CSV table of C-alpha atoms in Angstrom, one decimal:
chain,number,residue,atom,x,y,z
A,1,MET,CA,0.0,0.1,-0.2
A,2,ASN,CA,1.4,3.3,-0.9
A,3,PRO,CA,2.2,5.8,1.6
A,4,ALA,CA,-0.5,8.2,0.9
A,5,LEU,CA,-3.2,5.5,1.6
A,6,GLN,CA,-1.3,4.4,4.6
A,7,ASN,CA,-1.8,8.1,6.1
A,8,LEU,CA,-5.6,7.8,5.2
A,9,LEU,CA,-6.0,4.8,6.8
A,10,LYS,CA,-4.2,6.1,10.0
A,11,GLN,CA,-6.4,9.0,9.7
A,12,THR,CA,-9.9,7.0,9.2
A,13,SER,CA,-9.4,4.4,11.4
A,14,ARG,CA,-7.4,5.1,14.6
A,15,SER,CA,-7.8,2.4,16.8
A,16,PHE,CA,-7.9,-0.3,14.1
A,17,TYR,CA,-4.8,1.3,12.5
A,18,LEU,CA,-3.1,0.1,16.0
A,19,THR,CA,-4.4,-3.3,15.3
A,20,LEU,CA,-3.1,-3.3,11.9
A,21,ARG,CA,0.2,-2.2,13.0
A,22,VAL,CA,1.0,-5.1,14.9
A,23,LEU,CA,-0.6,-8.1,12.1
A,24,PRO,CA,1.9,-10.1,10.0
A,25,ALA,CA,3.4,-8.3,7.1
A,26,ALA,CA,2.2,-10.9,4.8
A,27,VAL,CA,-1.8,-9.7,5.5
A,28,ARG,CA,-1.5,-6.1,6.6
A,29,PRO,CA,-2.2,-5.1,3.1
A,30,GLN,CA,-4.9,-6.6,2.1
A,31,ILE,CA,-6.7,-5.9,5.5
A,32,GLY,CA,-5.8,-2.5,5.1
A,33,LEU,CA,-7.2,-1.8,1.6
A,34,ALA,CA,-10.3,-3.9,2.5
A,35,TYR,CA,-11.0,-1.6,5.5
A,36,LEU,CA,-10.5,1.3,3.7
A,37,LEU,CA,-13.2,0.2,1.1
A,38,ALA,CA,-15.3,-0.6,3.7
A,39,ARG,CA,-15.0,2.3,5.7
A,40,ALA,CA,-15.7,4.2,2.1
A,41,THR,CA,-18.9,2.3,1.3
A,42,ASP,CA,-19.7,2.9,4.8
A,43,THR,CA,-19.4,6.7,4.5
A,44,VAL,CA,-21.5,6.7,1.5
A,45,ALA,CA,-24.3,4.7,3.1
A,46,ASP,CA,-24.4,7.2,6.3
A,47,THR,CA,-24.5,10.7,4.3
A,48,GLU,CA,-27.7,11.3,5.5
A,49,ILE,CA,-27.8,14.4,3.9
A,50,LEU,CA,-28.6,12.7,0.9
A,51,PRO,CA,-32.0,10.7,0.3
A,52,VAL,CA,-31.9,7.2,0.4
A,53,THR,CA,-31.9,6.7,-3.3
A,54,LYS,CA,-29.4,8.7,-4.1
A,55,ARG,CA,-27.2,6.8,-1.4
A,56,LEU,CA,-28.2,3.5,-2.8
A,57,GLU,CA,-27.0,4.3,-6.1
A,58,ALA,CA,-24.0,5.5,-5.1
A,59,LEU,CA,-23.3,2.4,-3.2
A,60,GLN,CA,-24.3,0.3,-5.9
A,61,ASN,CA,-22.1,2.1,-8.3
A,62,LEU,CA,-19.1,1.8,-5.7
A,63,ARG,CA,-19.8,-2.0,-5.2
A,64,GLY,CA,-19.5,-2.3,-9.3
A,65,MET,CA,-16.2,-0.8,-9.5
A,66,ILE,CA,-14.8,-3.0,-6.6
A,67,LEU,CA,-15.9,-6.0,-8.1
A,68,GLY,CA,-14.7,-5.1,-11.6
A,69,THR,CA,-18.3,-5.6,-13.0
A,70,SER,CA,-18.8,-1.4,-13.4
A,71,VAL,CA,-17.0,1.1,-15.7
A,72,ALA,CA,-19.1,4.0,-14.8
A,73,PRO,CA,-17.1,6.9,-13.7
A,74,VAL,CA,-16.1,7.0,-9.9
A,75,ASP,CA,-17.3,10.4,-8.8
A,76,PHE,CA,-17.9,10.9,-5.2
A,77,ALA,CA,-17.3,14.8,-5.2
A,78,LEU,CA,-20.9,15.9,-3.9
A,79,ILE,CA,-21.0,13.0,-1.1
A,80,ALA,CA,-17.5,13.6,-0.1
A,81,CYS,CA,-18.2,17.7,0.1
A,82,GLU,CA,-21.0,16.7,2.6
A,83,GLN,CA,-18.5,15.0,5.3
A,84,GLY,CA,-17.9,16.5,8.5
A,85,ALA,CA,-14.7,14.5,9.4
A,86,PRO,CA,-11.6,15.9,6.8
A,87,ALA,CA,-10.4,12.2,6.9
A,88,GLU,CA,-13.4,10.6,5.3
A,89,ARG,CA,-13.7,13.6,2.8
A,90,ARG,CA,-10.3,12.5,1.7
A,91,LEU,CA,-11.5,8.8,1.4
A,92,LEU,CA,-14.0,9.6,-0.9
A,93,GLU,CA,-12.1,12.3,-2.9
A,94,ASN,CA,-9.4,9.9,-3.3
A,95,ILE,CA,-11.5,6.6,-4.2
A,96,LYS,CA,-10.0,6.0,-7.7
A,97,SER,CA,-6.5,5.3,-6.1
A,98,THR,CA,-8.1,3.1,-3.7
A,99,LEU,CA,-9.9,0.9,-5.8
A,100,GLY,CA,-6.6,0.9,-8.1
A,101,GLU,CA,-4.9,-1.1,-5.2
A,102,ILE,CA,-7.0,-4.1,-5.5
A,103,SER,CA,-4.8,-4.9,-8.9
A,104,ARG,CA,-1.6,-5.4,-7.0
A,105,PHE,CA,-2.3,-8.5,-5.2
A,106,THR,CA,-2.8,-12.2,-6.6
A,107,VAL,CA,-6.2,-13.1,-8.0
A,108,PRO,CA,-6.9,-15.2,-4.9
A,109,ASP,CA,-6.1,-11.9,-2.8
A,110,GLN,CA,-8.3,-9.7,-4.8
A,111,GLN,CA,-11.5,-12.5,-5.1
A,112,LEU,CA,-10.9,-12.5,-1.3
A,113,ILE,CA,-11.3,-8.8,-1.2
A,114,GLN,CA,-14.2,-8.4,-3.4
A,115,ALA,CA,-16.2,-11.1,-1.9
A,116,VAL,CA,-16.3,-9.4,1.7
A,117,LEU,CA,-17.0,-6.2,0.2
A,118,ASP,CA,-19.9,-7.7,-1.8
A,119,THR,CA,-21.4,-8.9,1.2
A,120,ILE,CA,-20.5,-5.9,3.6
A,121,THR,CA,-22.2,-3.3,0.8
A,122,SER,CA,-25.2,-5.9,0.6
A,123,GLY,CA,-26.0,-5.5,4.3
A,124,GLN,CA,-25.4,-1.9,3.8
A,125,GLU,CA,-27.8,-1.8,1.2
A,126,LEU,CA,-30.2,-3.9,3.0
A,127,ASP,CA,-30.1,-1.6,6.0
A,128,LEU,CA,-31.0,1.4,4.1
A,129,GLN,CA,-33.6,0.1,2.2
A,130,ARG,CA,-35.2,-1.6,5.5
A,131,PHE,CA,-35.0,1.9,7.7
A,132,SER,CA,-35.6,3.8,4.9
A,133,LYS,CA,-38.5,5.9,6.7
A,134,ALA,CA,-37.4,5.1,10.4
A,135,THR,CA,-37.7,8.0,12.4
A,136,ALA,CA,-37.6,8.8,16.2
A,137,GLU,CA,-41.5,8.7,16.3
A,138,ASN,CA,-41.9,5.7,13.6
A,139,ILE,CA,-39.2,3.0,15.1
A,140,VAL,CA,-38.5,-0.2,12.6
A,141,ALA,CA,-37.3,-3.0,14.0
A,142,LEU,CA,-35.8,-6.4,12.7
A,143,LYS,CA,-38.8,-8.8,12.4
A,144,THR,CA,-36.7,-12.1,13.4
A,145,ALA,CA,-33.8,-13.4,15.2
A,146,ALA,CA,-33.2,-14.9,11.7
A,147,GLU,CA,-32.9,-11.5,10.1
A,148,LEU,CA,-30.7,-10.4,13.2
A,149,ASP,CA,-28.1,-13.1,12.6
A,150,ASP,CA,-28.1,-12.7,8.7
A,151,TYR,CA,-27.3,-9.0,9.5
A,152,ILE,CA,-24.8,-9.5,11.6
A,153,TYR,CA,-23.1,-11.8,9.4
A,154,ARG,CA,-23.0,-9.6,6.3
A,155,VAL,CA,-21.7,-6.8,8.1
A,156,ALA,CA,-19.1,-8.2,10.6
A,157,GLY,CA,-19.2,-12.2,10.4
A,158,CYS,CA,-18.1,-12.4,6.6
A,159,VAL,CA,-15.1,-9.8,7.9
A,160,GLY,CA,-14.2,-12.6,10.5
A,161,GLY,CA,-14.2,-15.2,7.5
A,162,PHE,CA,-12.4,-12.7,5.4
A,163,TRP,CA,-9.7,-12.5,8.2
A,164,THR,CA,-9.2,-16.3,8.5
A,165,LYS,CA,-8.9,-17.0,4.8
A,166,ILE,CA,-6.5,-14.7,4.4
A,167,CYS,CA,-4.4,-15.4,7.2
A,168,ARG,CA,-4.6,-19.2,6.3
A,169,ALA,CA,-3.4,-18.5,3.1
A,170,HIS,CA,-0.6,-16.2,4.0
A,171,VAL,CA,0.1,-17.2,7.8
A,172,PHE,CA,0.0,-20.9,8.1
A,173,PRO,CA,-0.9,-22.2,4.6
A,174,HIS,CA,0.8,-25.7,5.4
A,175,ALA,CA,-1.0,-26.3,8.9
A,176,VAL,CA,-2.5,-29.4,9.6
A,177,LEU,CA,-6.1,-28.3,11.2
A,178,ASP,CA,-9.6,-28.7,11.0
A,179,GLU,CA,-10.6,-25.9,7.9
A,180,THR,CA,-14.4,-25.6,8.4
A,181,THR,CA,-14.1,-25.3,12.2
A,182,LEU,CA,-11.5,-22.3,11.9
A,183,LEU,CA,-13.7,-20.8,9.3
A,184,ALA,CA,-16.8,-21.0,11.4
A,185,ASP,CA,-15.4,-19.9,14.6
A,186,GLY,CA,-13.7,-16.7,12.6
A,187,ILE,CA,-17.4,-15.7,11.2
A,188,ARG,CA,-18.7,-16.2,14.5
A,189,PHE,CA,-15.9,-14.1,16.2
A,190,GLY,CA,-17.1,-11.3,13.7
A,191,LYS,CA,-20.6,-11.7,14.7
A,192,GLY,CA,-20.0,-11.8,18.4
A,193,LEU,CA,-18.5,-8.1,18.1
A,194,GLN,CA,-21.2,-7.0,16.1
A,195,LEU,CA,-23.7,-8.0,18.8
A,196,VAL,CA,-21.6,-6.4,21.1
A,197,ASN,CA,-22.0,-3.0,19.3
A,198,ILE,CA,-25.8,-3.8,18.3
A,199,LEU,CA,-26.7,-4.1,22.7
A,200,ARG,CA,-24.2,-0.8,23.1
A,201,ASP,CA,-25.8,1.2,20.7
A,202,LEU,CA,-29.5,0.4,21.3
A,203,PRO,CA,-30.6,4.0,22.8
A,204,VAL,CA,-28.7,5.9,20.0
A,205,ASP,CA,-30.2,3.5,17.5
A,206,LEU,CA,-33.8,3.9,19.0
A,207,ARG,CA,-33.6,7.9,18.8
A,208,ASN,CA,-32.7,7.6,15.0
A,209,GLY,CA,-35.6,5.0,14.5
A,210,ARG,CA,-33.5,1.8,14.2
A,211,CYS,CA,-34.2,-1.3,16.5
A,212,TYR,CA,-32.0,-4.3,15.9
A,213,LEU,CA,-33.8,-6.3,18.7
A,214,PRO,CA,-36.4,-8.9,16.9
A,215,ALA,CA,-40.0,-7.5,17.0
A,216,CYS,CA,-41.1,-11.0,17.1
A,217,GLU,CA,-39.3,-11.4,20.2
A,218,LEU,CA,-40.2,-8.3,21.9
A,219,ALA,CA,-44.1,-8.9,21.2
A,220,LYS,CA,-43.9,-11.9,23.1
A,221,LEU,CA,-42.7,-9.9,26.2
A,222,GLY,CA,-45.8,-7.6,24.9
A,223,MET,CA,-43.3,-4.6,24.1
A,224,THR,CA,-43.3,-2.8,20.7
A,225,PRO,CA,-39.7,-1.0,19.8
A,226,ALA,CA,-41.5,2.4,20.8
A,227,ASP,CA,-41.7,0.9,24.0
A,228,LEU,CA,-37.7,0.5,24.8
A,229,LEU,CA,-37.9,4.2,24.6
A,230,ASP,CA,-39.5,4.4,28.0
A,231,ARG,CA,-36.8,3.8,30.7
A,232,SER,CA,-39.2,1.8,33.1
A,233,ASN,CA,-39.5,-0.8,30.7
A,234,GLU,CA,-36.1,-1.9,31.0
A,235,ARG,CA,-37.0,-4.7,33.8
A,236,MET,CA,-39.2,-6.0,31.1
A,237,LEU,CA,-36.8,-5.9,28.3
A,238,ARG,CA,-34.0,-7.5,30.5
A,239,PRO,CA,-34.3,-11.0,30.0
A,240,LEU,CA,-34.2,-10.4,25.9
A,241,TYR,CA,-31.2,-8.1,26.4
A,242,ASN,CA,-29.6,-10.8,28.5
A,243,HIS,CA,-30.4,-13.3,26.0
A,244,TRP,CA,-28.4,-11.6,23.3
A,245,LEU,CA,-25.8,-10.5,25.7
A,246,ASP,CA,-25.3,-14.1,26.0
A,247,GLN,CA,-25.4,-14.8,22.3
A,248,ALA,CA,-22.7,-12.4,21.7
A,249,GLU,CA,-20.4,-14.1,24.6
A,250,GLY,CA,-20.7,-17.2,23.3
A,251,HIS,CA,-19.7,-16.0,19.7
A,252,LEU,CA,-16.6,-14.4,21.1
């Protein structure tokens, strides 16, 4: 990865950059680039000043460029100028050079990077569509536990799988081990981290009209997503919250 992108990675990732510095050198560039691209797609998805339709269009365009299935010009100047964080603005302004880094890797590494970004962006698109009309007065919730499990796989479990595959290929390619279990554990670790994020961010998400706790499980407690805004309902919610906390701990 060239020095300019390394500096951009440091500015956009903060704590992750510290983790990246202690990874084996053989996988550091691939994981660093995948992070930058995921951060770029996330920034596009989170630019709330733009209508959801425009964000979806930009996200699909960017995914096509990552996968090499689109030759449409990459111009995120409009989205870039709406970023409050200078590093995220520079990230979008320099997206063309970031995309160009993909071709520097071997074909198998390119395919791993593209596959994980394909899955991540599918989760971001689904999120935008699902919560397109969500507000503090109109809280939209995931319907089932299966939807929640699918979501945490798309945005984080797949990342655990990506790290596992890239490390297997470059760090211990000849080790004798159970590949199926190794990959499953990597995916579960990523899903556990995302569940922690969801449970930690529950109050903020609710104020933005998003509820990742399944509506069907809330209904069994006699609750609606809107009831979660009332602190007096914490005792009623606690068993369900603890259930998902246990799920997160089990994954980790």
